[in-house]
mmCIF file with all atom_site columns, C-alpha atoms in Angstrom:
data_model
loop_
_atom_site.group_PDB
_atom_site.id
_atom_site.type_symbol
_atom_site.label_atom_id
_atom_site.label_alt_id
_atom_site.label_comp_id
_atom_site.label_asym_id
_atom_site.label_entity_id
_atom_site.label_seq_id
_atom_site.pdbx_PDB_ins_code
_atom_site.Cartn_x
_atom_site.Cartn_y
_atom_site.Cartn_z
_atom_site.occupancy
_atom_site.B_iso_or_equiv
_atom_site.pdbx_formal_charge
_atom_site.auth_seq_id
_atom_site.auth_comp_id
_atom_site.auth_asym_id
_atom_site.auth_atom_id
_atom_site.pdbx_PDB_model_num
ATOM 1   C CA . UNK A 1 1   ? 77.130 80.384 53.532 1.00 0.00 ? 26  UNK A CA 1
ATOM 2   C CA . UNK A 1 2   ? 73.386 78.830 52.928 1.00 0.00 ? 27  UNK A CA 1
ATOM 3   C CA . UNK A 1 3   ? 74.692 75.508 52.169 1.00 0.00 ? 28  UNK A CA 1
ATOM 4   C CA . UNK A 1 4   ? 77.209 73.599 53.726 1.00 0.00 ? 29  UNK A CA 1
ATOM 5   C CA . UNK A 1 5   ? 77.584 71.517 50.485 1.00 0.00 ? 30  UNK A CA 1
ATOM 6   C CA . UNK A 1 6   ? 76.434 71.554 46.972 1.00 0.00 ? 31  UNK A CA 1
ATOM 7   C CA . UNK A 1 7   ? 74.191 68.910 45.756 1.00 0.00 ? 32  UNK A CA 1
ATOM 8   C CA . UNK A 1 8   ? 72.290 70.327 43.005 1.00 0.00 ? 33  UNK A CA 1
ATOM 9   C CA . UNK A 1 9   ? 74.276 70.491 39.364 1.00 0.00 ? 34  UNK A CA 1
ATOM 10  C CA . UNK A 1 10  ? 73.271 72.000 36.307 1.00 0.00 ? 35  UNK A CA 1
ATOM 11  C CA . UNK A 1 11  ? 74.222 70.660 32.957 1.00 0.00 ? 36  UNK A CA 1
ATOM 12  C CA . UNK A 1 12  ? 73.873 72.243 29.282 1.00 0.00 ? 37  UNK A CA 1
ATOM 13  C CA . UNK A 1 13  ? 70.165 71.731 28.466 1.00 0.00 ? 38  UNK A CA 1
ATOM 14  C CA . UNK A 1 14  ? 71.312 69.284 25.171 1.00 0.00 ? 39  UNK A CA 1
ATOM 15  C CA . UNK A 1 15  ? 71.667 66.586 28.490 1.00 0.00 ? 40  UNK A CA 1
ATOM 16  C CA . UNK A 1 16  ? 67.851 66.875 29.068 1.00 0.00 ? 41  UNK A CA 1
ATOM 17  C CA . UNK A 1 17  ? 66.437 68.240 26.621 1.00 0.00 ? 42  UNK A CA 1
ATOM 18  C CA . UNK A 1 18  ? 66.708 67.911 22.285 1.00 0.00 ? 43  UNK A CA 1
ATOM 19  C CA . UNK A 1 19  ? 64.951 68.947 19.727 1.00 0.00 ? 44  UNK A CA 1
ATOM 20  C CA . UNK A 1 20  ? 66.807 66.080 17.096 1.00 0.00 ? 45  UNK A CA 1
ATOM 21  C CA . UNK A 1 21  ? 69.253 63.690 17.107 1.00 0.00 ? 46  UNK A CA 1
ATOM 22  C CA . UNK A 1 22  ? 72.720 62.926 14.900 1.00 0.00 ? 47  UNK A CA 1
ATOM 23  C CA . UNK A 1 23  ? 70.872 59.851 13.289 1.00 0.00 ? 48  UNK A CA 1
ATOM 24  C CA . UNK A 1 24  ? 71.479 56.518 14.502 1.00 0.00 ? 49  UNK A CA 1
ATOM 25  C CA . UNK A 1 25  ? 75.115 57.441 15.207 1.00 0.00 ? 50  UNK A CA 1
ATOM 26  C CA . UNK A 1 26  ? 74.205 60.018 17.687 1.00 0.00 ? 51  UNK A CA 1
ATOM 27  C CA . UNK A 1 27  ? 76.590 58.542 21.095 1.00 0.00 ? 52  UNK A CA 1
ATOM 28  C CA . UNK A 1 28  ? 73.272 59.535 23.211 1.00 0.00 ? 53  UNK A CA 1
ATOM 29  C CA . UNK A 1 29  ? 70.497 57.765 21.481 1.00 0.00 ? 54  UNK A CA 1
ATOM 30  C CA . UNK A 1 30  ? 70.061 55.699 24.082 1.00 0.00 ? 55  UNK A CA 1
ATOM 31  C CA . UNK A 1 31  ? 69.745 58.156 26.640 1.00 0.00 ? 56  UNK A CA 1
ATOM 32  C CA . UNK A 1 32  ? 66.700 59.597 25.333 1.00 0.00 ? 57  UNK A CA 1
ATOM 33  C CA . UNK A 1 33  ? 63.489 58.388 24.241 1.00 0.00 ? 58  UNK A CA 1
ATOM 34  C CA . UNK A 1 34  ? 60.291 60.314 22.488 1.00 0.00 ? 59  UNK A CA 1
ATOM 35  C CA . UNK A 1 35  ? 58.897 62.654 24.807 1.00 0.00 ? 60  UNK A CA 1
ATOM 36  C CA . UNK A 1 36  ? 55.451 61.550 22.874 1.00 0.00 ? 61  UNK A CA 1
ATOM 37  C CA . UNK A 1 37  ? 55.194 60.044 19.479 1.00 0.00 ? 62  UNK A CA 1
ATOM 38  C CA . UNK A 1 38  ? 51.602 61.713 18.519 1.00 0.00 ? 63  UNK A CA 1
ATOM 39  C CA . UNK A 1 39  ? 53.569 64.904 16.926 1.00 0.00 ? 64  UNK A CA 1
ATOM 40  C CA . UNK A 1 40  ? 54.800 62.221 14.638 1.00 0.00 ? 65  UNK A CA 1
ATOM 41  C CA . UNK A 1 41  ? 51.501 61.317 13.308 1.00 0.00 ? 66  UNK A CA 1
ATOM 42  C CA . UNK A 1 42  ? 49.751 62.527 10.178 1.00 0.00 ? 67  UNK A CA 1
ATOM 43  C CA . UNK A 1 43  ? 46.968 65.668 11.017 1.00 0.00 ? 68  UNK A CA 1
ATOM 44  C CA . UNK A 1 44  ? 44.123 63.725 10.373 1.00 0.00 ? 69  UNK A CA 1
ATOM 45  C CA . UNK A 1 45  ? 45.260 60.756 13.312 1.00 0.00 ? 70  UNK A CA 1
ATOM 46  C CA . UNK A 1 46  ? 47.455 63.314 15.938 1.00 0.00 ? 71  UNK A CA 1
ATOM 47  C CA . UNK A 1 47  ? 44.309 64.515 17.875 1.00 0.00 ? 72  UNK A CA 1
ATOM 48  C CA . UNK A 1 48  ? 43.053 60.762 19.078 1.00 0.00 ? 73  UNK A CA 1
ATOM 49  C CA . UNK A 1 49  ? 46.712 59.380 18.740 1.00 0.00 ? 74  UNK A CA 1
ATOM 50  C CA . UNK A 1 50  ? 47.930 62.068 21.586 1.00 0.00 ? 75  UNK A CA 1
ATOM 51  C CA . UNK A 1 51  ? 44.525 61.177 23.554 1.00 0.00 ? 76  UNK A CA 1
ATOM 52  C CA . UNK A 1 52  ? 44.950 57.463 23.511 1.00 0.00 ? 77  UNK A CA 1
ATOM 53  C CA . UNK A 1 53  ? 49.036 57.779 24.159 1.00 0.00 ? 78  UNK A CA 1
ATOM 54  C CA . UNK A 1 54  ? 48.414 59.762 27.181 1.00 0.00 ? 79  UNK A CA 1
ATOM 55  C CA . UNK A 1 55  ? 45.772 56.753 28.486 1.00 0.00 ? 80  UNK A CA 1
ATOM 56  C CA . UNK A 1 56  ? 48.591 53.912 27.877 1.00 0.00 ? 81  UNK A CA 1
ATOM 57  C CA . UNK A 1 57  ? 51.260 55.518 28.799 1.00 0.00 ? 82  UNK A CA 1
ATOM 58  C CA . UNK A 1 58  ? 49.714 56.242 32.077 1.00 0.00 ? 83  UNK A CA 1
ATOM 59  C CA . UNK A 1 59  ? 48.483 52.739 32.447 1.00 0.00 ? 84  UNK A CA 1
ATOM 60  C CA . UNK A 1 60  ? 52.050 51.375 31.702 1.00 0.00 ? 85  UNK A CA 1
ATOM 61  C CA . UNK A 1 61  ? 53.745 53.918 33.870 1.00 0.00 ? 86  UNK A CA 1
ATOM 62  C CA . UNK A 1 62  ? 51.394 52.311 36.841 1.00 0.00 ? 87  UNK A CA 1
ATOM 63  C CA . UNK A 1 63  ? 52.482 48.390 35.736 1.00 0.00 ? 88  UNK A CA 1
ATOM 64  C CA . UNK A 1 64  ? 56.333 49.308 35.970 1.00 0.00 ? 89  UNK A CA 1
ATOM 65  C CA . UNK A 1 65  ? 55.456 50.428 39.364 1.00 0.00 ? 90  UNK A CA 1
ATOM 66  C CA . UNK A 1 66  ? 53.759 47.188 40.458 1.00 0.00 ? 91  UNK A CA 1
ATOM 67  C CA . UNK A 1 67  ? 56.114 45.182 38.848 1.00 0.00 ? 92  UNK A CA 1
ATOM 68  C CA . UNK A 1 68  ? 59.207 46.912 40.902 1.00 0.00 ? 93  UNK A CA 1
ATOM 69  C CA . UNK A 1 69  ? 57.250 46.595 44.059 1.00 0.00 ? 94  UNK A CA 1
ATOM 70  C CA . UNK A 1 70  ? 56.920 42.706 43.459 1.00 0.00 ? 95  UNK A CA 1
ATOM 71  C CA . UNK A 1 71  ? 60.361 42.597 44.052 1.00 0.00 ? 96  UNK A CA 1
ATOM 72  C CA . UNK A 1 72  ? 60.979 44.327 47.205 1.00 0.00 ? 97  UNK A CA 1
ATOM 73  C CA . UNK A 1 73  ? 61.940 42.062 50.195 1.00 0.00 ? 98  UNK A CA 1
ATOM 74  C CA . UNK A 1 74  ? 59.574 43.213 52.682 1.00 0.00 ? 99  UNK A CA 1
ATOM 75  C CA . UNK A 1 75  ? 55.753 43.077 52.349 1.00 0.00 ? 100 UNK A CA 1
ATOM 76  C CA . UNK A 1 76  ? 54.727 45.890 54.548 1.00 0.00 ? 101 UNK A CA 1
ATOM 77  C CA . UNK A 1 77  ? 56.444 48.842 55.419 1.00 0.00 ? 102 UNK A CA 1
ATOM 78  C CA . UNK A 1 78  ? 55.928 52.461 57.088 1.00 0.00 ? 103 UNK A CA 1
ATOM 79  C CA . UNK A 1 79  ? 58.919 54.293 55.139 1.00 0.00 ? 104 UNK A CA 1
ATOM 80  C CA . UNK A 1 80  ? 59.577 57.835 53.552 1.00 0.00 ? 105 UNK A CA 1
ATOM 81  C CA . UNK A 1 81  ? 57.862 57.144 50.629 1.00 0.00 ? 106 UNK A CA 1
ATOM 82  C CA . UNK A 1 82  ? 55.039 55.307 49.078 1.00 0.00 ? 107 UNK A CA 1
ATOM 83  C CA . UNK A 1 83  ? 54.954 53.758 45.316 1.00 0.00 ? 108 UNK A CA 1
ATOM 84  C CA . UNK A 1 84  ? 51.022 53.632 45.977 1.00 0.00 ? 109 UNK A CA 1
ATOM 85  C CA . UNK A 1 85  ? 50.695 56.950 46.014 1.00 0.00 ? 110 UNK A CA 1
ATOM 86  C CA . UNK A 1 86  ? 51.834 57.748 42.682 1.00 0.00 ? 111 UNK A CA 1
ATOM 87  C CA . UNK A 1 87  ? 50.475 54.051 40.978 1.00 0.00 ? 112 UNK A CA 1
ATOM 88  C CA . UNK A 1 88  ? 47.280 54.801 42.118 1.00 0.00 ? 113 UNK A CA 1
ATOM 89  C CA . UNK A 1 89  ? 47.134 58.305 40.625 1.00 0.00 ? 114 UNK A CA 1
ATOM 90  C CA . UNK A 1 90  ? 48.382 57.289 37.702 1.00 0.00 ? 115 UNK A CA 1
ATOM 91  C CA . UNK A 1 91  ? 45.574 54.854 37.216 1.00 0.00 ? 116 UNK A CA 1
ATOM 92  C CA . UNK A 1 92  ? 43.065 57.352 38.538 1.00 0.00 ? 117 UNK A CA 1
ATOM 93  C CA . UNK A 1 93  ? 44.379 60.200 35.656 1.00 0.00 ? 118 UNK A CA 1
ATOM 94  C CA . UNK A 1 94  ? 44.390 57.527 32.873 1.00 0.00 ? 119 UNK A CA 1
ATOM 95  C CA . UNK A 1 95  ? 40.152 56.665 33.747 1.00 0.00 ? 120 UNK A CA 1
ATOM 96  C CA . UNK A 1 96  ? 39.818 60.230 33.906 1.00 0.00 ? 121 UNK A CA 1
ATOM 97  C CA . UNK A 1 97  ? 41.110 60.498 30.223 1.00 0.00 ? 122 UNK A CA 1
ATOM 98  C CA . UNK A 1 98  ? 39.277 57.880 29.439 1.00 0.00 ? 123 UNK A CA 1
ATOM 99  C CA . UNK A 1 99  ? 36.011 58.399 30.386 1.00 0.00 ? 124 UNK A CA 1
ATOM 100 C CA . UNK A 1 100 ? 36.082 61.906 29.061 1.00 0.00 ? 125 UNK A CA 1
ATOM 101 C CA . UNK A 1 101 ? 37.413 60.630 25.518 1.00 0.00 ? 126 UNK A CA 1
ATOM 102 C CA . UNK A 1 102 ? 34.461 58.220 26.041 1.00 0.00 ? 127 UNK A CA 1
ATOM 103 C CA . UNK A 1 103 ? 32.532 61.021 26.186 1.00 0.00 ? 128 UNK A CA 1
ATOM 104 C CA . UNK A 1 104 ? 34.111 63.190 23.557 1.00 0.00 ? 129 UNK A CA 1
ATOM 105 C CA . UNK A 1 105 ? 33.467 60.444 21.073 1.00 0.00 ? 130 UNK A CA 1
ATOM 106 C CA . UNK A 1 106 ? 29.915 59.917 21.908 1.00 0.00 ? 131 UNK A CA 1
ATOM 107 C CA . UNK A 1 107 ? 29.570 63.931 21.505 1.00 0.00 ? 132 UNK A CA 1
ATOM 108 C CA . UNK A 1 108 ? 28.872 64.764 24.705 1.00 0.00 ? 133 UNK A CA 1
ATOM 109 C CA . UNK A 1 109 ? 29.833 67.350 27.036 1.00 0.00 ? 134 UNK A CA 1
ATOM 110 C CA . UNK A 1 110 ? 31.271 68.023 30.641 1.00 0.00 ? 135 UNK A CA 1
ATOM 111 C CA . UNK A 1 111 ? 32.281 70.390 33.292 1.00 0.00 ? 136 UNK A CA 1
ATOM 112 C CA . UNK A 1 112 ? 36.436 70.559 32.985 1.00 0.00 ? 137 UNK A CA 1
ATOM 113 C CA . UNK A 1 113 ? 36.349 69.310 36.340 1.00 0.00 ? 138 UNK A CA 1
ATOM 114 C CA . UNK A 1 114 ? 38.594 65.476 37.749 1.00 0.00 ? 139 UNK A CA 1
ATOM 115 C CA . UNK A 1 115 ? 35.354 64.301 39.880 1.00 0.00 ? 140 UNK A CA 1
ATOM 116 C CA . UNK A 1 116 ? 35.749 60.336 38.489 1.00 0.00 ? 141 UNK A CA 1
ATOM 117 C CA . UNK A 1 117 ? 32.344 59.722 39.910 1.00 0.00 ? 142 UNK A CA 1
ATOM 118 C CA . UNK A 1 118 ? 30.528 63.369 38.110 1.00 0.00 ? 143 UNK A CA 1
ATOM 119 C CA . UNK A 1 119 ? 32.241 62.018 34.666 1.00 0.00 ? 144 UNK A CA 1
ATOM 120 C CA . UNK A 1 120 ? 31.501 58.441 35.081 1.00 0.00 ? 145 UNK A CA 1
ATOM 121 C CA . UNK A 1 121 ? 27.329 59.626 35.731 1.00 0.00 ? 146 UNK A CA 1
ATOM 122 C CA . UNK A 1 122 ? 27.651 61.404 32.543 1.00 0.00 ? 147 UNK A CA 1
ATOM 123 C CA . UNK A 1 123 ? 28.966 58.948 30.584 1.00 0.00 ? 148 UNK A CA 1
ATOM 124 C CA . UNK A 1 124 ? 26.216 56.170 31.712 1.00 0.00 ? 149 UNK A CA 1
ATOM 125 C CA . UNK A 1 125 ? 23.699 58.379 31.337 1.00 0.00 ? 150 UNK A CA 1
ATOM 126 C CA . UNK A 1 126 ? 24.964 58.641 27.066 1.00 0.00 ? 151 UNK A CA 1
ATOM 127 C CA . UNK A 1 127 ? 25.364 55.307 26.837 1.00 0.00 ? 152 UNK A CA 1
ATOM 128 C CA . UNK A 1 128 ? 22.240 54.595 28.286 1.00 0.00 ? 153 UNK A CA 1
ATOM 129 C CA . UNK A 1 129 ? 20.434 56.017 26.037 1.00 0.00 ? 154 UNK A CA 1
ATOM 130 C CA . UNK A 1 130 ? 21.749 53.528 23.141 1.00 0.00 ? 155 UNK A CA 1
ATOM 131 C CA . UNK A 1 131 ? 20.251 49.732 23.348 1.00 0.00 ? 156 UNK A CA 1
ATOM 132 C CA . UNK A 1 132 ? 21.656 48.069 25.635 1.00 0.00 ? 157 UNK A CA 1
ATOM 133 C CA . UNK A 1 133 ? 21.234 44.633 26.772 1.00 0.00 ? 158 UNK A CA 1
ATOM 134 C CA . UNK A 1 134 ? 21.101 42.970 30.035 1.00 0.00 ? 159 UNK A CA 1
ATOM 135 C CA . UNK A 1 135 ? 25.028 42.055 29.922 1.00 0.00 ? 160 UNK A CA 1
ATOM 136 C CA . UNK A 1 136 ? 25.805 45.418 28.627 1.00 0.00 ? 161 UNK A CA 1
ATOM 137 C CA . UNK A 1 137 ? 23.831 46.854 32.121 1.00 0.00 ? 162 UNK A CA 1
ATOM 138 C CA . UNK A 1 138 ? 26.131 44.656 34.328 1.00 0.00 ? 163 UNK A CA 1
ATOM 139 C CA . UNK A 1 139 ? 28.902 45.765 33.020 1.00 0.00 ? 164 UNK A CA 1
ATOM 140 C CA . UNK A 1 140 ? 28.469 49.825 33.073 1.00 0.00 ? 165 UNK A CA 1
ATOM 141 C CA . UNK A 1 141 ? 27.665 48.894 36.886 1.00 0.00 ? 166 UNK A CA 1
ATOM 142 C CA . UNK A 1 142 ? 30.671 46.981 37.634 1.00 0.00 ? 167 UNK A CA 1
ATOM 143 C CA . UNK A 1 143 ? 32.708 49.686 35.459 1.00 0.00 ? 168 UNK A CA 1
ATOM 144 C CA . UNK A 1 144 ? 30.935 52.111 38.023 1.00 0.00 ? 169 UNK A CA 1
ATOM 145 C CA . UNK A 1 145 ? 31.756 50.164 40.833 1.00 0.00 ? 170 UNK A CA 1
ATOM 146 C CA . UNK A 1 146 ? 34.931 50.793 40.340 1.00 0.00 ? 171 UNK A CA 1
ATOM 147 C CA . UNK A 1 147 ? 34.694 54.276 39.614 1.00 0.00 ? 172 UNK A CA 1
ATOM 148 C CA . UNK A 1 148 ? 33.266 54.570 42.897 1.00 0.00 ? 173 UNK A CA 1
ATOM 149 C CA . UNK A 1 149 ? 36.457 52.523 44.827 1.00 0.00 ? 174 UNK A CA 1
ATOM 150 C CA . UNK A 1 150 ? 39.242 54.671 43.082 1.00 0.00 ? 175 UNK A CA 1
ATOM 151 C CA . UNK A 1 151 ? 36.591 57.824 44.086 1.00 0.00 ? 176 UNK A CA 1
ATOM 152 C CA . UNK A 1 152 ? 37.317 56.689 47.255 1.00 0.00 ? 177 UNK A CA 1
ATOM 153 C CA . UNK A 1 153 ? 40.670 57.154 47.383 1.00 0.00 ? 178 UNK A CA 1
ATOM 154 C CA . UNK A 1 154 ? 40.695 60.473 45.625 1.00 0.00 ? 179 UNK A CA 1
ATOM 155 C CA . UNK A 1 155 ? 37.291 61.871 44.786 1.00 0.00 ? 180 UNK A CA 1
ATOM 156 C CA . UNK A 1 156 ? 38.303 65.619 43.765 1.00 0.00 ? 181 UNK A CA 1
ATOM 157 C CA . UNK A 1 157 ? 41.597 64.673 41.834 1.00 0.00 ? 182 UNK A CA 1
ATOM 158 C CA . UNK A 1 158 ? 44.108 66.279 44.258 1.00 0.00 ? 183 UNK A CA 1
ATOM 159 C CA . UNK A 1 159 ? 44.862 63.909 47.132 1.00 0.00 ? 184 UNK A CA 1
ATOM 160 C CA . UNK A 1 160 ? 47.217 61.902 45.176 1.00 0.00 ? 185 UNK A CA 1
ATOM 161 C CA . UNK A 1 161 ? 48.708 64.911 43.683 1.00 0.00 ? 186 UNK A CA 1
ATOM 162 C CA . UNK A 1 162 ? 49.263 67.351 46.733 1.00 0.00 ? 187 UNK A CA 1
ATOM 163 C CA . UNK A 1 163 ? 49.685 66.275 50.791 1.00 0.00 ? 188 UNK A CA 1
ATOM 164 C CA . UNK A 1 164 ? 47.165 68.465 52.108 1.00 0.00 ? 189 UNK A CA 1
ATOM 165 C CA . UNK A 1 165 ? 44.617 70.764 50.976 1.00 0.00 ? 190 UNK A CA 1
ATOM 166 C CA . UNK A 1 166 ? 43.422 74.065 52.529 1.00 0.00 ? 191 UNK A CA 1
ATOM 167 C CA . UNK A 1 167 ? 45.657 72.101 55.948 1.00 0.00 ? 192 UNK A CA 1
ATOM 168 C CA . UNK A 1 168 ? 44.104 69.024 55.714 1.00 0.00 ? 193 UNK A CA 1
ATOM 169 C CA . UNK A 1 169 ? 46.089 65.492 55.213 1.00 0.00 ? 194 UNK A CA 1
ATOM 170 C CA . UNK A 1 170 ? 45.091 64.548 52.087 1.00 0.00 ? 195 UNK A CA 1
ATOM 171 C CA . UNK A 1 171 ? 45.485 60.969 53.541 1.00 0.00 ? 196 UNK A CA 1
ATOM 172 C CA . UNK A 1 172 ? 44.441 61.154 57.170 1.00 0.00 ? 197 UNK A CA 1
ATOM 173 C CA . UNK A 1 173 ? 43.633 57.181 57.548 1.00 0.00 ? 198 UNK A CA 1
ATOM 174 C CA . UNK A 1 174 ? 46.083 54.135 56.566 1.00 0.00 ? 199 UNK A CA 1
ATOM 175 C CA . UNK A 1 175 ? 44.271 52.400 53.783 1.00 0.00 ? 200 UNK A CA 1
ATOM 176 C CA . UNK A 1 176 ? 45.607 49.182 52.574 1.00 0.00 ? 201 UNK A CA 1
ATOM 177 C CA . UNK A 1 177 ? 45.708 49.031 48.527 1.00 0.00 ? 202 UNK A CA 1
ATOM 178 C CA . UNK A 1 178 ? 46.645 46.060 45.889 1.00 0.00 ? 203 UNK A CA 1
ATOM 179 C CA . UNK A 1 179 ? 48.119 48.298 43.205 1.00 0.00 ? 204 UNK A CA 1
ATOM 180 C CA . UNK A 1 180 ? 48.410 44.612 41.353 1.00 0.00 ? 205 UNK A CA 1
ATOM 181 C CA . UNK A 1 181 ? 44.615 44.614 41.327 1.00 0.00 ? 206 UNK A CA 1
ATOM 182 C CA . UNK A 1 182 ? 43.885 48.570 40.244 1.00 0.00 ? 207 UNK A CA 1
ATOM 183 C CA . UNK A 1 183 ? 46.187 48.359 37.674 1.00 0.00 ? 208 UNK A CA 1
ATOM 184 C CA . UNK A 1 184 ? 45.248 45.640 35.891 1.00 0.00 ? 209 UNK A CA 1
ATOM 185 C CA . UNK A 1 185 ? 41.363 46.496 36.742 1.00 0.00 ? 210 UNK A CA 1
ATOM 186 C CA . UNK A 1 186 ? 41.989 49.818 35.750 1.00 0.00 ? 211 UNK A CA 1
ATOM 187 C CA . UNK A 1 187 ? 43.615 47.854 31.960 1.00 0.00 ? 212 UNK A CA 1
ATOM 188 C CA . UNK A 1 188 ? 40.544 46.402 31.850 1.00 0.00 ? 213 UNK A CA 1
ATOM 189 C CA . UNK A 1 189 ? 38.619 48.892 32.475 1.00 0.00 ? 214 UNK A CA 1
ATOM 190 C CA . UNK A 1 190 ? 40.121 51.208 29.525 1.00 0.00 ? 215 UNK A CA 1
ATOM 191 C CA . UNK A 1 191 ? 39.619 48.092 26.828 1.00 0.00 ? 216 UNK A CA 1
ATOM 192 C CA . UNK A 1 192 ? 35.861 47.899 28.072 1.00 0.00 ? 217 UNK A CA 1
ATOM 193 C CA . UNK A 1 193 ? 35.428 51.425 27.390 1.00 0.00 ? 218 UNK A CA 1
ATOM 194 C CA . UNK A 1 194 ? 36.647 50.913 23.663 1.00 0.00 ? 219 UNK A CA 1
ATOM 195 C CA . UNK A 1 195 ? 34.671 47.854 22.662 1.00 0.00 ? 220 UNK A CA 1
ATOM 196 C CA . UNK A 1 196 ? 31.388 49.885 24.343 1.00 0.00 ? 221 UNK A CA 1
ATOM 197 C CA . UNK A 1 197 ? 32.397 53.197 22.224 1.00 0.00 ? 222 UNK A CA 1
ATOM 198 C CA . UNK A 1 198 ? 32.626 51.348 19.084 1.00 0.00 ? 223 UNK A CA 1
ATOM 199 C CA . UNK A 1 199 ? 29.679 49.846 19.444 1.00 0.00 ? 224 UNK A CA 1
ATOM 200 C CA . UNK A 1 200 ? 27.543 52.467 20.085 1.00 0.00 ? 225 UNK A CA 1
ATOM 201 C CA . UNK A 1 201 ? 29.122 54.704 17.174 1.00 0.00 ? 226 UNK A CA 1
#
């Protein structure tokens, strides 16, 4: 035999997986939540409803993971796994989404490609070309600026995704990160991005 024991247990796909519910009866309501709620929105609202649930929930995902790692014991650890590794991705996906729906609304265009930094340079350039003032200017550099850090970590998209690439470490050098910091930088960062899209429309 393969295996000396079985772990793995398959149950009827209604235990992942429905399509509707019995009403507010239904015994497992509270086992399942809304996959998304944007197929729930009128036509005319779905399209930028899906975009900006896809941005939050990302961002939210990423704040439940800082807020569980306040209240492990131990500071630093080497262990099996790392909660920066996915936190930090999650950030990096939801600027990704942002800066392209940045882009998107300003009718621009890009390369389907996740280069943060390739994006961000498109974006700046748009919104350069709109009056700007010299607060405005500071602040499209700092938002760069921190483009450029999360870059850093993962400037083609994959390393927080997949260990190694073509057998390279995706992560060959410890790097110390304060996910408290990213996350709420990377909040910040998405509201910025609003206020400067609305008022350059």
């Amino acid at each position: 035999m393969i295996f000396e024991s079985r772990i793995f247990e398959l149950k009827e796909k209604n235990n992942y997986i429905k399509s509707t519910m019995n009403g507010l009866d239904d015994p497992t309501l509270e086992d399942f939540q809304f996959l998304s709620s944007s197929p729930a929105l009128i036509d005319d609202c779905r399209h930028e409803g899906a975009k900006e649930e896809y941005i939050l929930s990302y961002v939210e995902a990423a704040k439940v993971i800082v807020s569980y790692k306040k209240n492990l014991p131990i500071k630093v650890f080497i262990g099996k796994y790392s909660l920066a590794i996915p936190c930090i991705y999650l950030c990096r996906h939801a600027l990704e989404l942002c800066i392209k729906d940045g882009i998107d609304k300003m009718q621009g265009e890009y390369d389907y490609n996740h280069n943060l930094h390739k994006l961000w340079e498109i974006f700046k350039e748009m919104i350069n070309r709109q009056y700007i003032d010299s607060l405005e200017e500071e602040i499209i550099e700092s938002m760069g600026s921190f483009v450029d850090f999360i870059s850093e970590l993962d400037d083609s998209g994959t390393k927080l995704r997949y260990p190694e690439n073509k057998e390279q470490l995706s992560q060959e050098k410890l790097i110390f990160v304060n996910l408290r910091e990213i996350v709420e930088t990377t909040e910040r960062f998405i509201k910025q991005m609003r206020l400067l899209i609305n008022e350059s429309a």
